[in-house]
Short mmCIF file of C-alpha atoms in Angstrom, two decimals:
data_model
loop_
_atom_site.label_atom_id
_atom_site.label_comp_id
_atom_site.label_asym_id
_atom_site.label_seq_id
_atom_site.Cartn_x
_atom_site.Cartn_y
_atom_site.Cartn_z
CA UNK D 1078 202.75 145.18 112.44
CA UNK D 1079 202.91 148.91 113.31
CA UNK D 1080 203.20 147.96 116.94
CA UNK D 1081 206.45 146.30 116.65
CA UNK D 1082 207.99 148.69 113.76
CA UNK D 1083 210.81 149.57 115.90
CA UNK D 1084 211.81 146.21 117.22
CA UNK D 1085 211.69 144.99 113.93
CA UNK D 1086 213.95 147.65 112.70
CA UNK D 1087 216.64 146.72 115.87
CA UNK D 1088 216.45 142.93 114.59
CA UNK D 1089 216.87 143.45 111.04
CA UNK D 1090 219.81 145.90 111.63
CA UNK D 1091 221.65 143.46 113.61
CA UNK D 1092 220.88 140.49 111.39
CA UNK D 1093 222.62 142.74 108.69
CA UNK D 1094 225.58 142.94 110.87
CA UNK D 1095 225.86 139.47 111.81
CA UNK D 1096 225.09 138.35 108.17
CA UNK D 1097 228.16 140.82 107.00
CA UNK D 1098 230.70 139.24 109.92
CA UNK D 1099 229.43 136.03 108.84
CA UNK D 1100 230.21 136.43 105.00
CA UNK D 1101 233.59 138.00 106.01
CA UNK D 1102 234.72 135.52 108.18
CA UNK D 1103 233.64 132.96 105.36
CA UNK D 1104 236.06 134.07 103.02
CA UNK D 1105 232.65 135.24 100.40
CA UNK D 1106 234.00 139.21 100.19
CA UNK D 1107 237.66 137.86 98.76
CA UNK D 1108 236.81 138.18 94.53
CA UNK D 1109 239.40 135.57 93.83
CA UNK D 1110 238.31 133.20 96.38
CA UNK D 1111 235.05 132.90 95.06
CA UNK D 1112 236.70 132.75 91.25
CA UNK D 1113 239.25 129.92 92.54
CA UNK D 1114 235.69 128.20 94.00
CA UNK D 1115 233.93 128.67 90.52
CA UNK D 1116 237.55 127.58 88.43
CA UNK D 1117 236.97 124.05 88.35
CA UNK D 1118 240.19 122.23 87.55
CA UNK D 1119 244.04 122.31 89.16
CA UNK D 1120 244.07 124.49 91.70
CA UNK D 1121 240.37 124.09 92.66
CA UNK D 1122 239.55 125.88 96.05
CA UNK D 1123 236.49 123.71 97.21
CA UNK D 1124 236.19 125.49 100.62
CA UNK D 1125 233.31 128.44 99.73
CA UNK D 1126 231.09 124.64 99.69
CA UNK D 1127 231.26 125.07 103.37
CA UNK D 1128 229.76 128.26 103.48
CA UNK D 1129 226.05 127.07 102.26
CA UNK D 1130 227.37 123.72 104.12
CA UNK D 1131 227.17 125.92 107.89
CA UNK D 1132 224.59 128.65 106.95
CA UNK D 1133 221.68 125.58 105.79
CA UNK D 1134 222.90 123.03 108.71
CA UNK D 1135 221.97 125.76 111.03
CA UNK D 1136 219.16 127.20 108.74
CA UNK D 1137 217.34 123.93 107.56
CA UNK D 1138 217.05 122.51 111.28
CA UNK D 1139 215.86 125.94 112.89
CA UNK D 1140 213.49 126.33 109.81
CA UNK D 1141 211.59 123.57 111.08
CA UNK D 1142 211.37 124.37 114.96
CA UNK D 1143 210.84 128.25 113.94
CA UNK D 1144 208.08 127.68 111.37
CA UNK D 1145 205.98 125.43 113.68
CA UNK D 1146 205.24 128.66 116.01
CA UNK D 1147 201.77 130.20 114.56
CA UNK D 1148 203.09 133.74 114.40
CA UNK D 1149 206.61 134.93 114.30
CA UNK D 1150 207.73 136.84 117.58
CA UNK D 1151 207.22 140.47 116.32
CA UNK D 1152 204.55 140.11 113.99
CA UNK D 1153 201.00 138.60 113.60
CA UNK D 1154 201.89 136.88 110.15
CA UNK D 1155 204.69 134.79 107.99
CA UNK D 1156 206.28 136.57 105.34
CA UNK D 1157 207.82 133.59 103.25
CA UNK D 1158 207.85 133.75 99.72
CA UNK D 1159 204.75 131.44 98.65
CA UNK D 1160 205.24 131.02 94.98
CA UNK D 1161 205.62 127.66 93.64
CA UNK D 1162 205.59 128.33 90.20
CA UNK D 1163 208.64 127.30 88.20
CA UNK D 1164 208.93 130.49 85.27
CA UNK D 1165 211.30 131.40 82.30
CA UNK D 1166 212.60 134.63 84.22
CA UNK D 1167 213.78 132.10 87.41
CA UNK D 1168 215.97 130.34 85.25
CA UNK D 1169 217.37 133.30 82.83
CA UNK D 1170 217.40 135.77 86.16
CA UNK D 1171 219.35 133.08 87.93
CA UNK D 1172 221.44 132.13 84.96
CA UNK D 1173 222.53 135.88 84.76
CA UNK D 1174 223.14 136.28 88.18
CA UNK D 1175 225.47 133.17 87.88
CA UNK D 1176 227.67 134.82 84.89
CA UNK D 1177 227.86 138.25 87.00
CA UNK D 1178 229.23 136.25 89.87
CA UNK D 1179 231.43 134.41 88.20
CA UNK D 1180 232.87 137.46 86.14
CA UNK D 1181 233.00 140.17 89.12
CA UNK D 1182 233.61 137.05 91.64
CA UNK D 1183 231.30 139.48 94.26
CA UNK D 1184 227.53 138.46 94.89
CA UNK D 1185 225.32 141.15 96.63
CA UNK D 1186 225.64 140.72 99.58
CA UNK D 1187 229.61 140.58 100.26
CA UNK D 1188 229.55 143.48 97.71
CA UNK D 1189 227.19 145.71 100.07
CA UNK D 1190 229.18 144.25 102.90
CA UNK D 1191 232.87 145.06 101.12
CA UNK D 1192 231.70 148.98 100.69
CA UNK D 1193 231.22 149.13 104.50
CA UNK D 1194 235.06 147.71 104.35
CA UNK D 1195 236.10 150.80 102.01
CA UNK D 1196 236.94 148.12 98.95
CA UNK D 1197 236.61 150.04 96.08
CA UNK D 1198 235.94 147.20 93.84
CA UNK D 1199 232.62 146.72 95.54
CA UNK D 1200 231.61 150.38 95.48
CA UNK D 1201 231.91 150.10 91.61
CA UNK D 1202 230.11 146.36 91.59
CA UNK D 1203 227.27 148.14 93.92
CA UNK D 1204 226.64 150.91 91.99
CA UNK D 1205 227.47 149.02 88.48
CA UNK D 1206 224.52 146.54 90.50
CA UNK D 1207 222.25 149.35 91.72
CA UNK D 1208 221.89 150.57 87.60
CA UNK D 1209 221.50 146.63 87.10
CA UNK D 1210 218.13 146.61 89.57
CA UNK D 1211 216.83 149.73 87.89
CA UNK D 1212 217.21 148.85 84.71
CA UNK D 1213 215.13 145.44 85.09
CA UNK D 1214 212.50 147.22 87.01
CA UNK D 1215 212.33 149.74 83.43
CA UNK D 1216 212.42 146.32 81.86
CA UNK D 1217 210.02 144.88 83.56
CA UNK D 1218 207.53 147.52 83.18
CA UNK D 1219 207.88 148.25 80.09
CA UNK D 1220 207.88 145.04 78.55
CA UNK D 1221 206.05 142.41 81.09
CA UNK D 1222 203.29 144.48 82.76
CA UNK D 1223 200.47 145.18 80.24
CA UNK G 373 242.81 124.50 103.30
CA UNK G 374 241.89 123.17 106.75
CA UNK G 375 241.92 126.63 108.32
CA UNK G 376 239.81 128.19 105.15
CA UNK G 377 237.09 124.97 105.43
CA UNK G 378 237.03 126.05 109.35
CA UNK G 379 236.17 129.39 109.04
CA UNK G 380 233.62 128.69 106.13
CA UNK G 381 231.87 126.37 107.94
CA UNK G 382 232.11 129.21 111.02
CA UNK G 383 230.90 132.14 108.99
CA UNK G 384 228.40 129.93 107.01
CA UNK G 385 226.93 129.09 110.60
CA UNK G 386 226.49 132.99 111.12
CA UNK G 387 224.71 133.50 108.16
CA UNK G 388 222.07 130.77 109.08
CA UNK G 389 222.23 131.91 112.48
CA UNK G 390 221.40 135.83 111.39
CA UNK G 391 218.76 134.34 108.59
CA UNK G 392 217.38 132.13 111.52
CA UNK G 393 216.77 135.34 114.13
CA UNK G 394 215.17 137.08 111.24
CA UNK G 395 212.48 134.49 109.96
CA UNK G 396 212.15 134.00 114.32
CA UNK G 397 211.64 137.68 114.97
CA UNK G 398 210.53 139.32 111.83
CA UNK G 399 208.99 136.50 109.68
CA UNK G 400 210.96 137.37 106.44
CA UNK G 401 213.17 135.66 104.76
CA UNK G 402 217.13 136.96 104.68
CA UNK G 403 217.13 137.72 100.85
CA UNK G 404 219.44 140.62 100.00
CA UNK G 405 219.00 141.33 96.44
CA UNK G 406 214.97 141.05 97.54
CA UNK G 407 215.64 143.06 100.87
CA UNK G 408 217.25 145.76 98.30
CA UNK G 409 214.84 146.02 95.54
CA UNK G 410 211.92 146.27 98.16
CA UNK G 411 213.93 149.46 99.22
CA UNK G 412 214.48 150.96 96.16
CA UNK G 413 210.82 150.78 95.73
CA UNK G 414 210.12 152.57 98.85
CA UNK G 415 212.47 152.93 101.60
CA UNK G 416 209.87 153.19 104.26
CA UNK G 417 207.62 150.53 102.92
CA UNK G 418 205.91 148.07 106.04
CA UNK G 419 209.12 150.08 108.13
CA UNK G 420 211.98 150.74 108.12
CA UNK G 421 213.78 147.43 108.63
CA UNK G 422 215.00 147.18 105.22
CA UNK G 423 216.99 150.31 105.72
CA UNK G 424 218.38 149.06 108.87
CA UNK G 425 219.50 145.55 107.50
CA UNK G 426 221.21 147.14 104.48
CA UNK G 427 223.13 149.52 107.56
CA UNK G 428 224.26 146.51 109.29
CA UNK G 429 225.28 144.89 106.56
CA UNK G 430 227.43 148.27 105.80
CA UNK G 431 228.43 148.67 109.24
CA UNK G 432 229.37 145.02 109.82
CA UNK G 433 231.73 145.46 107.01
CA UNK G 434 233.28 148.27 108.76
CA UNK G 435 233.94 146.49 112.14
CA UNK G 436 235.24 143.47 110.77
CA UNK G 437 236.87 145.48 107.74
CA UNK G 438 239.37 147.72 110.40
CA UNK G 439 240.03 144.77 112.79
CA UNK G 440 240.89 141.87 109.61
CA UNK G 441 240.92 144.22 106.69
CA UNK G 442 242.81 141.49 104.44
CA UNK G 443 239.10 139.75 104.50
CA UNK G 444 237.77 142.28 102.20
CA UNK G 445 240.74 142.44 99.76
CA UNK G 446 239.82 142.35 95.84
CA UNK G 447 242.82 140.01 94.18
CA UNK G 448 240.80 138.75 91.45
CA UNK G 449 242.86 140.39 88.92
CA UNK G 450 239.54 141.65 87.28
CA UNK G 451 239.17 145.39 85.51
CA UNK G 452 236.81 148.14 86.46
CA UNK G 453 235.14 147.59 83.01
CA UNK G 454 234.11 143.99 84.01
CA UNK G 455 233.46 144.56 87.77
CA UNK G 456 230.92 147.06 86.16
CA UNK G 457 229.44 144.81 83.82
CA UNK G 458 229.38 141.76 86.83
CA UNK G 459 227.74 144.19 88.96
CA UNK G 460 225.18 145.43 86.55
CA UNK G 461 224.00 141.64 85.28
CA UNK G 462 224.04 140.93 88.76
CA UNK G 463 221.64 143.14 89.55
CA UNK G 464 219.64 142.87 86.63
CA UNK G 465 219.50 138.90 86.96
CA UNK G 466 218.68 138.98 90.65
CA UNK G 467 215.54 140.69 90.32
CA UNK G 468 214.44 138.91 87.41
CA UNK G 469 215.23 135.82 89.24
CA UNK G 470 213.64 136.83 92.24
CA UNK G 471 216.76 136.47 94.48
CA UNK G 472 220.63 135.68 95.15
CA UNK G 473 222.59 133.51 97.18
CA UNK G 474 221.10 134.18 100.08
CA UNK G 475 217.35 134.25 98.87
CA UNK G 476 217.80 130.97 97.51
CA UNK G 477 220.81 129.46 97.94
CA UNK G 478 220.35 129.64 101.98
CA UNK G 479 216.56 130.63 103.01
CA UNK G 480 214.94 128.83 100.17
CA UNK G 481 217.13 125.95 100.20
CA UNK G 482 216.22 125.36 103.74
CA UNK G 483 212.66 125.15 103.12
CA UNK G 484 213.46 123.05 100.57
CA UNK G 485 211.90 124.88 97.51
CA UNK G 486 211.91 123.67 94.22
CA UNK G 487 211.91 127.00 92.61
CA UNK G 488 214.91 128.17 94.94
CA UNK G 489 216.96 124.69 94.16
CA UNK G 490 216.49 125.23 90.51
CA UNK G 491 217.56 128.39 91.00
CA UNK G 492 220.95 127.70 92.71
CA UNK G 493 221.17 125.22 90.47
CA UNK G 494 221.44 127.43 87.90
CA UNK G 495 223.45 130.18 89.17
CA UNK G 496 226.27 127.91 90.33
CA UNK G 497 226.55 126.36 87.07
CA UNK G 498 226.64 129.41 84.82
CA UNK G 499 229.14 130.65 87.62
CA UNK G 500 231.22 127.86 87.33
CA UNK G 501 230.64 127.79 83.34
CA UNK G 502 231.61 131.68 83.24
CA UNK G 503 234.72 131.47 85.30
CA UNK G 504 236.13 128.20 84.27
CA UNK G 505 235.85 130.03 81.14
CA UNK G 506 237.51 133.20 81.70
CA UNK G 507 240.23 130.98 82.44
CA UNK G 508 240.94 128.55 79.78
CA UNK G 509 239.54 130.40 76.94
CA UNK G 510 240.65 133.87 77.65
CA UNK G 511 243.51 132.75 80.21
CA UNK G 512 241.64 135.68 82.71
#
């Protein structure tokens, strides 16, 4: 909605700040946390659990209060994914994401997140991930759209 | 382990909180790898929020990243050549999959969608599967 464009703008910008505090505080931009998480075995570091644990006790209850007003607050319509369908490129999309993660230990947001933090790791996982979302959408047009 | 369950639980609560004021404000959902890919595409498509997110997420990494820089430390022990081939299945798998840890692992999750549990599902297995792996079979 053109009338709240710039509003919009302020709230998403700070939600991308809060977000990155929140992941750093979490412990989610530390590589070999997340790889001790994903290592199951001795030496198993369970606490990363607690990171979904917060974010969806927070998320899940204000879900329902938030989605029960007709309109969000700057806008005249929900924009919530829809699709119910359950595909082949969920699962093989989801199941590559999973081996990147647990090979580079960085997911994308903490990676974005870790470049602001001057980690040059992440610069390489971002841009190594930026060729990633190109090459899909080449993929993808080349090979699903007819 | 007490301390690192507290502040999981602590930052965890910031990332619902900062999904929460955007679905309350914005009506989107929090996605990253969808809030990315949407900017690729066009970075002033329906605004120029998705710039702005991906700024704070950059600029929150700055703040926090001068006051507690040992938060953003890489000890993994992994070389450039795999970060580089993480990064680029991550990206590649996110947008076939239609989303991350944050897409679906917290904002669909919490509207309890099939499609986003299956997801998770699936991405925390093969990430377990993958770096359980590393470790045992090539001792990495």
């Amino acid at each position: 909605m053109k009338k709240y464009a710039q509003m919009q703008t302020l709230v998403a910008f700070l939600v991308g700040l809060l977000f990155a505090i929140g992941m750093g505080i979490s412990g989610m931009t530390q590589p070999e946390k997340v790889i001790r998480f994903l290592e199951i075995g001795p030496g198993w570091d369970p606490s990363l659990m607690f990171v979904m644990g917060g974010a969806l006790i927070v998320h899940t209850l204000s879900y329902r209060f938030i989605r029960g007003r007709k309109s969000p607050l700057l806008d005249t319509q929900w924009h919530v994914p829809q699709s119910k369908e359950i595909t082949k490129p969920l699962i093989i999309g989801s199941a590559l994401f999973g081996l990147g993660w647990g090979l580079g230990g960085y997911c994308p947001g903490p990676g974005i997140a870790s470049v602001g933090a001057g980690q040059v790791t992440a610069v390489v996982f971002v841009i190594a991930m930026l060729a990633g979302m190109f090459a899909f959408r080449f993929y993808d047009k080349t090979f699903q759209r007819k | 382990m007490m301390e690192s369950i507290t502040l999981a639980l602590l930052g965890g609560s910031l990332i619902g909180l900062a999904a929460s004021l955007m679905l309350v404000f914005n009506g989107r959902v929090t996605g990253i790898s969808g809030i990315m890919n949407g900017f690729l595409k066009s970075p002033i498509k329906d605004g120029l929020w998705r710039g702005a997110f991906l700024g704070g997420l950059i600029l929150g990494g700055i703040i926090l990243g001068s006051v507690r820089p040992d938060l953003f430390v890489n000890e993994s022990g992994r070389s450039f050549g795999m970060v580089i081939l993480a990064g680029f299945i991550v990206g590649f798998g996110t947008l076939m999959g239609s989303g991350c840890t944050s897409g679906h692992g917290v904002c669909g999750l919490a509207r309890f969608s099939i499609r986003s549990l299956l997801a998770t599902l699936t991405f925390m297995a093969v990430g377990v599967v993958a770096a359980t792996g590393l470790k045992y079979i090539f001792g990495v």
